[in-house]
mmCIF file of C-alpha atoms in Angstrom:
data_model
loop_
_atom_site.group_PDB
_atom_site.id
_atom_site.type_symbol
_atom_site.label_atom_id
_atom_site.label_comp_id
_atom_site.label_asym_id
_atom_site.label_seq_id
_atom_site.Cartn_x
_atom_site.Cartn_y
_atom_site.Cartn_z
ATOM 1 C CA MET A 178 169.849 -24.960 70.648
ATOM 2 C CA LYS A 179 170.420 -24.421 66.938
ATOM 3 C CA GLN A 180 172.254 -21.180 67.655
ATOM 4 C CA GLY A 181 174.465 -22.961 70.156
ATOM 5 C CA ARG A 182 175.359 -25.641 67.623
ATOM 6 C CA MET A 183 176.160 -22.987 65.036
ATOM 7 C CA ASN A 184 178.399 -21.151 67.474
ATOM 8 C CA GLN A 185 180.225 -24.351 68.325
ATOM 9 C CA GLU A 186 180.593 -25.091 64.617
ATOM 10 C CA GLN A 187 182.057 -21.652 63.970
ATOM 11 C CA GLU A 188 184.381 -21.993 66.918
ATOM 12 C CA THR A 189 185.676 -25.320 65.595
ATOM 13 C CA ALA A 190 186.088 -23.819 62.125
ATOM 14 C CA ARG A 191 188.006 -20.850 63.515
ATOM 15 C CA GLU A 192 190.382 -23.097 65.407
ATOM 16 C CA ILE A 193 190.984 -25.247 62.339
ATOM 17 C CA ILE A 194 191.639 -22.155 60.229
ATOM 18 C CA ARG A 195 194.095 -20.851 62.820
ATOM 19 C CA LEU A 196 196.102 -24.053 62.494
ATOM 20 C CA LEU A 197 195.921 -23.936 58.700
ATOM 21 C CA ASP A 198 197.175 -20.340 58.753
ATOM 22 C CA GLU A 199 200.137 -21.458 60.831
ATOM 23 C CA LYS A 200 200.978 -24.078 58.258
ATOM 24 C CA ALA A 201 200.568 -21.674 55.327
ATOM 25 C CA ALA A 202 202.920 -19.191 56.976
ATOM 26 C CA VAL A 203 205.855 -21.615 56.813
ATOM 27 C CA LEU A 204 205.871 -22.660 53.185
ATOM 28 C CA ASP A 205 208.973 -23.977 51.470
ATOM 29 C CA ASP A 206 211.237 -21.216 50.085
ATOM 30 C CA LYS A 207 210.959 -22.562 46.540
ATOM 31 C CA ILE A 208 207.188 -22.377 46.677
ATOM 32 C CA VAL A 209 207.280 -18.860 48.103
ATOM 33 C CA SER A 210 209.621 -17.626 45.373
ATOM 34 C CA ARG A 211 207.546 -19.334 42.672
ATOM 35 C CA LEU A 212 204.410 -17.640 44.019
ATOM 36 C CA ALA A 213 206.199 -14.277 44.064
ATOM 37 C CA SER A 214 207.287 -14.765 40.465
ATOM 38 C CA ALA A 215 203.723 -15.683 39.427
ATOM 39 C CA ARG A 216 202.456 -12.567 41.189
ATOM 40 C CA GLN A 217 205.038 -10.433 39.394
ATOM 41 C CA GLN A 218 203.962 -11.846 36.037
ATOM 42 C CA ALA A 219 200.329 -11.105 36.782
ATOM 43 C CA VAL A 220 201.136 -7.540 37.860
ATOM 44 C CA SER A 221 203.179 -6.978 34.672
ATOM 45 C CA ALA A 222 200.296 -8.252 32.555
ATOM 46 C CA HIS A 223 197.939 -5.929 34.398
ATOM 47 C CA ALA A 224 200.261 -2.927 33.945
ATOM 48 C CA GLN A 225 200.675 -3.620 30.233
ATOM 49 C CA ARG A 226 196.934 -3.908 29.768
ATOM 50 C CA ALA A 227 196.370 -0.658 31.642
ATOM 51 C CA ARG A 228 198.979 1.106 29.464
ATOM 52 C CA VAL A 229 197.346 -0.050 26.204
ATOM 53 C CA SER A 230 193.943 0.950 27.509
ATOM 54 C CA ALA A 231 195.222 4.419 28.472
ATOM 55 C CA GLU A 232 196.821 4.919 25.039
ATOM 56 C CA VAL A 233 193.599 4.046 23.273
ATOM 57 C CA GLN A 234 191.649 6.445 25.470
ATOM 58 C CA SER A 235 194.041 9.350 24.899
ATOM 59 C CA GLY A 236 193.947 9.229 21.087
ATOM 60 C CA GLY A 237 196.620 6.621 20.794
ATOM 61 C CA LEU A 238 194.598 4.733 18.223
ATOM 62 C CA LEU A 239 194.646 7.672 15.806
ATOM 63 C CA ARG A 240 198.354 8.107 16.403
ATOM 64 C CA LEU A 241 198.759 4.407 15.701
ATOM 65 C CA PHE A 242 197.030 4.819 12.310
ATOM 66 C CA GLY A 243 199.020 8.013 11.626
ATOM 67 C CA ASP A 244 202.278 6.129 12.097
ATOM 68 C CA TYR A 245 201.116 3.353 9.829
ATOM 69 C CA ILE A 246 200.220 5.802 7.054
ATOM 70 C CA HIS A 247 203.553 7.579 7.447
ATOM 71 C CA HIS A 248 205.516 4.333 7.110
ATOM 72 C CA HIS A 249 203.557 3.114 4.055
ATOM 73 C CA ARG A 250 203.302 6.368 2.117
ATOM 74 C CA ALA A 251 203.807 4.861 -1.391
ATOM 75 C CA LEU A 252 201.255 2.149 -0.720
ATOM 76 C CA MET A 253 198.759 4.670 0.583
ATOM 77 C CA SER A 254 199.238 6.922 -2.528
ATOM 78 C CA THR A 255 198.626 4.004 -4.870
ATOM 79 C CA ALA A 256 195.548 2.982 -2.911
ATOM 80 C CA ALA A 257 194.201 6.556 -3.035
ATOM 81 C CA LEU A 258 194.785 6.744 -6.828
ATOM 82 C CA CYS A 259 193.058 3.385 -7.398
ATOM 83 C CA GLY A 260 190.155 4.533 -5.273
ATOM 84 C CA ALA A 261 189.780 7.767 -7.301
ATOM 85 C CA VAL A 262 189.844 5.852 -10.610
ATOM 86 C CA LEU A 263 187.234 3.405 -9.312
ATOM 87 C CA ILE A 264 184.941 6.206 -8.171
ATOM 88 C CA ALA A 265 185.298 8.005 -11.544
ATOM 89 C CA PHE A 266 184.444 4.772 -13.385
ATOM 90 C CA VAL A 267 181.349 4.140 -11.278
ATOM 91 C CA VAL A 268 180.108 7.734 -11.722
ATOM 92 C CA THR A 269 180.635 7.568 -15.498
ATOM 93 C CA GLN A 270 178.713 4.304 -15.700
ATOM 94 C CA GLN A 271 175.859 5.799 -13.733
ATOM 95 C CA MET A 272 175.692 8.871 -16.016
ATOM 96 C CA SER A 273 175.765 6.917 -19.305
ATOM 97 C CA GLY A 274 173.164 4.437 -18.053
ATOM 98 C CA GLN A 275 170.896 7.346 -17.229
ATOM 99 C CA ASP A 276 171.193 8.689 -20.862
ATOM 100 C CA VAL A 277 170.209 5.318 -22.323
ATOM 101 C CA SER A 278 167.175 4.980 -20.117
ATOM 102 C CA GLU A 279 166.100 8.565 -20.896
ATOM 103 C CA GLN A 280 166.348 7.856 -24.647
ATOM 104 C CA GLY A 281 164.298 4.660 -24.196
ATOM 105 C CA ASP A 282 161.559 6.516 -22.333
ATOM 106 C CA ALA A 283 161.398 9.239 -24.997
ATOM 107 C CA PHE A 284 161.111 6.635 -27.770
ATOM 108 C CA LEU A 285 158.268 4.807 -26.034
ATOM 109 C CA LEU A 286 156.321 7.989 -25.333
ATOM 110 C CA SER A 287 156.684 9.393 -28.863
ATOM 111 C CA SER A 288 155.875 6.087 -30.611
ATOM 112 C CA GLU A 289 152.525 5.570 -32.381
ATOM 113 C CA LEU A 290 152.052 2.252 -30.604
ATOM 114 C CA PRO A 291 151.049 2.244 -26.957
ATOM 115 C CA PRO A 292 153.850 1.142 -24.519
ATOM 116 C CA GLU A 293 151.888 -2.044 -23.675
ATOM 117 C CA ALA A 294 152.461 -3.265 -27.231
ATOM 118 C CA TYR A 295 156.213 -3.510 -26.603
ATOM 119 C CA ALA A 296 155.583 -5.582 -23.498
ATOM 120 C CA ASP A 297 153.456 -8.060 -25.482
ATOM 121 C CA LYS A 298 155.613 -10.984 -26.646
ATOM 122 C CA GLY A 299 153.056 -11.918 -29.334
ATOM 123 C CA PHE A 300 153.685 -8.536 -30.972
ATOM 124 C CA ASP A 301 157.356 -9.369 -31.543
ATOM 125 C CA THR A 302 156.403 -12.677 -33.178
ATOM 126 C CA TRP A 303 153.787 -10.979 -35.372
ATOM 127 C CA LEU A 304 156.299 -8.288 -36.352
ATOM 128 C CA ALA A 305 158.922 -10.893 -37.268
ATOM 129 C CA GLN A 306 156.442 -12.882 -39.399
ATOM 130 C CA ASN A 307 155.177 -9.785 -41.240
ATOM 131 C CA SER A 308 158.670 -8.486 -41.942
ATOM 132 C CA GLN A 309 159.503 -11.823 -43.687
ATOM 133 C CA HIS A 310 156.582 -11.415 -46.096
ATOM 134 C CA MET B 48 189.998 0.460 38.203
ATOM 135 C CA ALA B 49 192.502 -1.155 40.559
ATOM 136 C CA THR B 50 196.134 -0.102 40.255
ATOM 137 C CA ALA B 51 199.024 -2.503 39.731
ATOM 138 C CA GLN B 52 200.045 -1.946 43.344
ATOM 139 C CA GLU B 53 196.578 -2.855 44.588
ATOM 140 C CA LEU B 54 196.614 -6.006 42.502
ATOM 141 C CA SER B 55 200.066 -6.897 43.801
ATOM 142 C CA ASP B 56 198.988 -6.339 47.409
ATOM 143 C CA PHE B 57 195.883 -8.429 46.940
ATOM 144 C CA LEU B 58 197.797 -11.321 45.382
ATOM 145 C CA ALA B 59 200.493 -11.171 48.057
ATOM 146 C CA GLN B 60 197.777 -11.396 50.660
ATOM 147 C CA VAL B 61 196.021 -14.450 49.204
ATOM 148 C CA GLU B 62 198.716 -16.383 47.345
ATOM 149 C CA ARG B 63 199.802 -18.681 50.190
ATOM 150 C CA ARG B 64 196.266 -19.644 51.129
ATOM 151 C CA ALA B 65 195.405 -20.085 47.456
ATOM 152 C CA PHE B 66 198.365 -22.412 47.043
ATOM 153 C CA LYS B 67 197.501 -24.507 50.104
ATOM 154 C CA GLN B 68 193.846 -24.635 49.164
ATOM 155 C CA THR B 69 194.742 -25.819 45.663
ATOM 156 C CA ALA B 70 197.270 -28.302 46.975
ATOM 157 C CA TYR B 71 194.589 -29.845 49.216
ATOM 158 C CA ALA B 72 192.365 -30.224 46.181
ATOM 159 C CA VAL B 73 194.849 -31.567 43.624
ATOM 160 C CA ARG B 74 197.332 -33.226 46.023
ATOM 161 C CA ASP B 75 200.288 -32.119 43.920
ATOM 162 C CA ASP B 76 202.367 -29.060 44.794
ATOM 163 C CA HIS B 77 203.671 -28.483 41.263
ATOM 164 C CA ALA B 78 200.201 -28.686 39.758
ATOM 165 C CA ALA B 79 198.914 -26.418 42.526
ATOM 166 C CA LEU B 80 201.569 -23.796 41.717
ATOM 167 C CA ASP B 81 200.665 -23.927 38.012
ATOM 168 C CA ILE B 82 196.985 -23.545 38.815
ATOM 169 C CA VAL B 83 197.555 -20.571 41.130
ATOM 170 C CA GLN B 84 199.799 -18.916 38.535
ATOM 171 C CA ASP B 85 197.131 -19.407 35.835
ATOM 172 C CA ALA B 86 194.465 -17.981 38.114
ATOM 173 C CA MET B 87 196.593 -14.925 38.915
ATOM 174 C CA LEU B 88 197.208 -14.236 35.234
ATOM 175 C CA LYS B 89 193.552 -14.687 34.344
ATOM 176 C CA LEU B 90 192.549 -12.264 37.074
ATOM 177 C CA ALA B 91 195.077 -9.668 35.879
ATOM 178 C CA GLU B 92 194.321 -10.024 32.191
ATOM 179 C CA ASN B 93 190.559 -10.418 32.231
ATOM 180 C CA TYR B 94 189.398 -8.684 35.384
ATOM 181 C CA GLY B 95 192.247 -6.291 36.190
ATOM 182 C CA ALA B 96 190.010 -3.334 35.409
ATOM 183 C CA ARG B 97 187.484 -4.306 38.086
ATOM 184 C CA PRO B 98 187.447 -2.562 41.482
ATOM 185 C CA VAL B 99 189.770 -4.127 44.007
ATOM 186 C CA ASN B 100 186.939 -5.071 46.373
ATOM 187 C CA GLU B 101 185.641 -7.506 43.740
ATOM 188 C CA TYR B 102 188.980 -9.305 43.533
ATOM 189 C CA PRO B 103 188.462 -11.868 46.337
ATOM 190 C CA MET B 104 185.289 -13.290 44.856
ATOM 191 C CA LEU B 105 186.577 -13.150 41.274
ATOM 192 C CA PHE B 106 189.878 -14.756 42.197
ATOM 193 C CA GLN B 107 188.166 -17.590 44.057
ATOM 194 C CA ARG B 108 185.877 -18.228 41.149
ATOM 195 C CA ILE B 109 188.774 -18.252 38.684
ATOM 196 C CA LEU B 110 190.768 -20.535 40.981
ATOM 197 C CA GLN B 111 187.901 -23.017 41.296
ATOM 198 C CA ASN B 112 187.359 -23.048 37.534
ATOM 199 C CA THR B 113 191.061 -23.522 36.865
ATOM 200 C CA MET B 114 191.063 -26.459 39.293
ATOM 201 C CA ARG B 115 188.109 -27.975 37.478
ATOM 202 C CA ASP B 116 189.954 -27.620 34.161
ATOM 203 C CA TYR B 117 192.882 -29.420 35.740
ATOM 204 C CA TRP B 118 190.641 -32.248 36.897
ATOM 205 C CA ARG B 119 189.113 -32.571 33.436
ATOM 206 C CA ARG B 120 192.565 -32.846 31.866
ATOM 207 C CA GLN B 121 193.600 -35.354 34.512
ATOM 208 C CA LYS B 122 190.500 -37.430 33.855
ATOM 209 C CA VAL B 123 191.272 -37.641 30.145
ATOM 210 C CA ARG B 124 194.923 -38.450 30.868
ATOM 211 C CA ASN B 125 193.945 -41.143 33.380
ATOM 212 C CA LEU B 126 191.547 -42.672 30.884
ATOM 213 C CA TRP B 127 194.357 -43.030 28.333
ATOM 214 C CA THR B 128 196.741 -44.366 30.955
ATOM 215 C CA THR B 129 194.201 -46.973 32.029
ATOM 216 C CA LEU B 130 193.516 -47.973 28.455
ATOM 217 C CA LEU B 131 197.207 -48.282 27.624
ATOM 218 C CA SER B 132 198.083 -50.133 30.815
ATOM 219 C CA SER B 133 195.327 -52.664 30.135
ATOM 220 C CA PHE B 134 197.299 -53.750 27.043
ATOM 221 C CA GLY B 135 200.239 -54.774 29.215
ATOM 222 C CA GLY B 136 202.800 -53.282 31.544
ATOM 223 C CA THR B 137 201.820 -53.173 35.151
ATOM 224 C CA GLY B 138 201.903 -49.934 37.084
ATOM 225 C CA GLU B 139 204.445 -49.743 39.870
ATOM 226 C CA ASP B 140 202.142 -48.385 42.500
ATOM 227 C CA GLY B 141 198.625 -48.125 41.222
ATOM 228 C CA ASP B 142 196.946 -47.970 44.606
ATOM 229 C CA GLU B 143 196.033 -44.550 45.837
ATOM 230 C CA ARG B 144 197.876 -43.714 49.042
ATOM 231 C CA ASP B 145 195.908 -42.646 52.005
ATOM 232 C CA PRO B 146 197.345 -39.282 53.101
ATOM 233 C CA LEU B 147 196.720 -40.220 56.721
ATOM 234 C CA GLU B 148 199.170 -43.117 56.365
ATOM 235 C CA THR B 149 201.987 -40.754 55.454
ATOM 236 C CA LEU B 150 201.527 -38.393 58.321
ATOM 237 C CA GLU B 151 203.823 -40.166 60.683
ATOM 238 C CA SER B 152 206.782 -40.172 58.319
ATOM 239 C CA ASP B 153 206.160 -36.539 57.293
ATOM 240 C CA ASP B 154 206.516 -35.417 60.852
ATOM 241 C CA ASN B 155 209.593 -37.389 61.810
ATOM 242 C CA ASP B 156 211.904 -34.417 61.565
ATOM 243 C CA ASP B 157 210.164 -32.844 64.541
ATOM 244 C CA SER B 158 211.788 -35.398 66.869
ATOM 245 C CA ASP B 159 213.892 -32.757 68.578
ATOM 246 C CA GLU B 160 210.907 -30.505 69.215
ATOM 247 C CA PRO B 161 208.967 -30.522 72.470
ATOM 248 C CA GLN B 162 206.090 -32.952 72.759
ATOM 249 C CA ALA B 163 203.468 -30.225 72.529
ATOM 250 C CA GLN B 164 204.875 -28.902 69.296
ATOM 251 C CA LEU B 165 204.894 -32.380 67.803
ATOM 252 C CA GLU B 166 201.291 -32.952 68.748
ATOM 253 C CA ARG B 167 200.378 -29.623 67.261
ATOM 254 C CA SER B 168 202.047 -30.332 63.939
ATOM 255 C CA GLN B 169 200.399 -33.761 63.897
ATOM 256 C CA THR B 170 197.046 -32.111 64.414
ATOM 257 C CA ILE B 171 197.728 -29.752 61.516
ATOM 258 C CA ALA B 172 198.774 -32.638 59.307
ATOM 259 C CA ILE B 173 195.642 -34.587 60.184
ATOM 260 C CA ILE B 174 193.476 -31.564 59.437
ATOM 261 C CA GLU B 175 195.222 -31.094 56.094
ATOM 262 C CA ALA B 176 194.729 -34.733 55.203
ATOM 263 C CA ALA B 177 191.092 -34.575 56.264
ATOM 264 C CA LEU B 178 190.603 -31.470 54.152
ATOM 265 C CA GLN B 179 191.997 -33.330 51.160
ATOM 266 C CA LYS B 180 189.514 -36.114 51.767
ATOM 267 C CA LEU B 181 186.498 -33.825 51.940
ATOM 268 C CA PRO B 182 184.152 -33.761 48.941
ATOM 269 C CA ALA B 183 185.255 -30.942 46.614
ATOM 270 C CA ARG B 184 182.197 -28.754 47.177
ATOM 271 C CA GLN B 185 182.437 -29.018 50.949
ATOM 272 C CA ARG B 186 186.118 -28.127 50.856
ATOM 273 C CA GLU B 187 185.465 -25.153 48.546
ATOM 274 C CA ALA B 188 182.700 -23.841 50.764
ATOM 275 C CA PHE B 189 184.718 -24.321 53.958
ATOM 276 C CA VAL B 190 187.840 -22.656 52.569
ATOM 277 C CA MET B 191 186.033 -19.681 51.051
ATOM 278 C CA ARG B 192 183.733 -19.136 53.984
ATOM 279 C CA TYR B 193 186.191 -19.566 56.842
ATOM 280 C CA TRP B 194 189.687 -19.226 55.424
ATOM 281 C CA GLU B 195 189.005 -16.492 52.880
ATOM 282 C CA GLU B 196 186.436 -14.963 55.225
ATOM 283 C CA MET B 197 183.921 -14.450 52.447
ATOM 284 C CA ASP B 198 180.315 -14.089 53.554
ATOM 285 C CA VAL B 199 177.647 -16.622 52.616
ATOM 286 C CA ALA B 200 176.382 -14.572 49.656
ATOM 287 C CA GLU B 201 179.874 -14.094 48.185
ATOM 288 C CA THR B 202 180.681 -17.769 48.644
ATOM 289 C CA ALA B 203 177.421 -18.743 46.978
ATOM 290 C CA ALA B 204 178.165 -16.416 44.056
ATOM 291 C CA ALA B 205 181.701 -17.777 43.669
ATOM 292 C CA MET B 206 180.498 -21.387 43.833
ATOM 293 C CA GLY B 207 177.467 -20.797 41.632
ATOM 294 C CA CYS B 208 175.005 -22.273 44.141
ATOM 295 C CA SER B 209 172.414 -21.111 46.652
ATOM 296 C CA GLN B 210 173.261 -19.639 50.055
ATOM 297 C CA GLY B 211 171.473 -22.564 51.685
ATOM 298 C CA SER B 212 173.795 -24.991 49.901
ATOM 299 C CA VAL B 213 176.812 -23.036 51.134
ATOM 300 C CA LYS B 214 175.606 -23.299 54.726
ATOM 301 C CA THR B 215 174.975 -27.024 54.337
ATOM 302 C CA HIS B 216 178.402 -27.649 52.740
ATOM 303 C CA CYS B 217 180.142 -25.650 55.461
ATOM 304 C CA SER B 218 178.311 -27.395 58.261
ATOM 305 C CA ARG B 219 179.074 -30.849 56.863
ATOM 306 C CA ALA B 220 182.704 -29.922 56.298
ATOM 307 C CA VAL B 221 183.230 -28.744 59.876
ATOM 308 C CA HIS B 222 181.406 -31.793 61.190
ATOM 309 C CA ALA B 223 183.531 -34.154 59.079
ATOM 310 C CA LEU B 224 186.766 -32.445 60.133
ATOM 311 C CA ALA B 225 185.812 -32.623 63.799
ATOM 312 C CA ILE B 226 184.955 -36.324 63.498
ATOM 313 C CA THR B 227 188.266 -37.067 61.761
ATOM 314 C CA LEU B 228 190.140 -35.401 64.578
ATOM 315 C CA GLU B 229 188.247 -37.379 67.172
ATOM 316 C CA LYS B 230 188.798 -40.654 65.306
ATOM 317 C CA SER B 231 192.505 -39.904 65.161
ATOM 318 C CA GLY B 232 192.539 -39.793 68.915
ATOM 319 C CA LEU B 233 192.858 -36.047 69.046
ATOM 320 C CA LYS B 234 190.628 -33.649 70.821
ATOM 321 C CA LYS B 235 188.744 -31.123 68.767
ATOM 322 C CA PRO B 236 191.045 -28.147 68.356
#
């Protein structure tokens, strides 16, 4: 019973679709040409996307950067020089900072007072008061 | 990845049905053409790399979403129109026209055709009008399932609902179309 109803339903649907297909086959020329133009645009977009994707996959990205560097040679040289100066400055700062901290450690270790005394804030006050006398 | 030729073939195969389907939904040929064009571009740009056998379902989904965007924009536009018209200025023809009322005049140029041909084109026109009147979900399900020949699972995936809902929508759509034909004094096709 249910199967029969379903079959009848599908039969009706098929007949309706057949009529709709007939109607869709005789569209106005303007509509047909507009649809063809839309299709062409979509296909062009797809082709362009595929081309870009293929270029990226075959090392096109590196070539892209290579071209950029070639066209901006002066800018790239200046940037490289600035980078070298910056690195030299940072390294120098690191080295000199290390000397200072080494000297500080040596002073603390060779002093008569224990290192804890220098961490005691009361010691500074006491030292200041005694030096005034 | 599908080639440009495969994409072109696919679009050529579905574009007319997509246009008619959209026109039934939005009842405006120009808007329908814009929507189909948008959907084609979205498919090419965002899903062009997918295998060609996924295109039917993806395209239907994109088309439905683009239609929904259109309806949202229309809703906002209608709201503003209503608000502005309430301040004065009466609309020329505010009442919505029943597509069935226009059928007779649309088919007048078939007067030279044989009687059978006229009846046939009237039947098609009535079916088209009835399709326009269907609830959106029923129309979507009917078109995808029977016109696009997608199976229940694909239709459900494209519509974002269960397979049971697809079957129900389809059944109601066919039933409603058959009743409309009978009411119009036409036999079921």
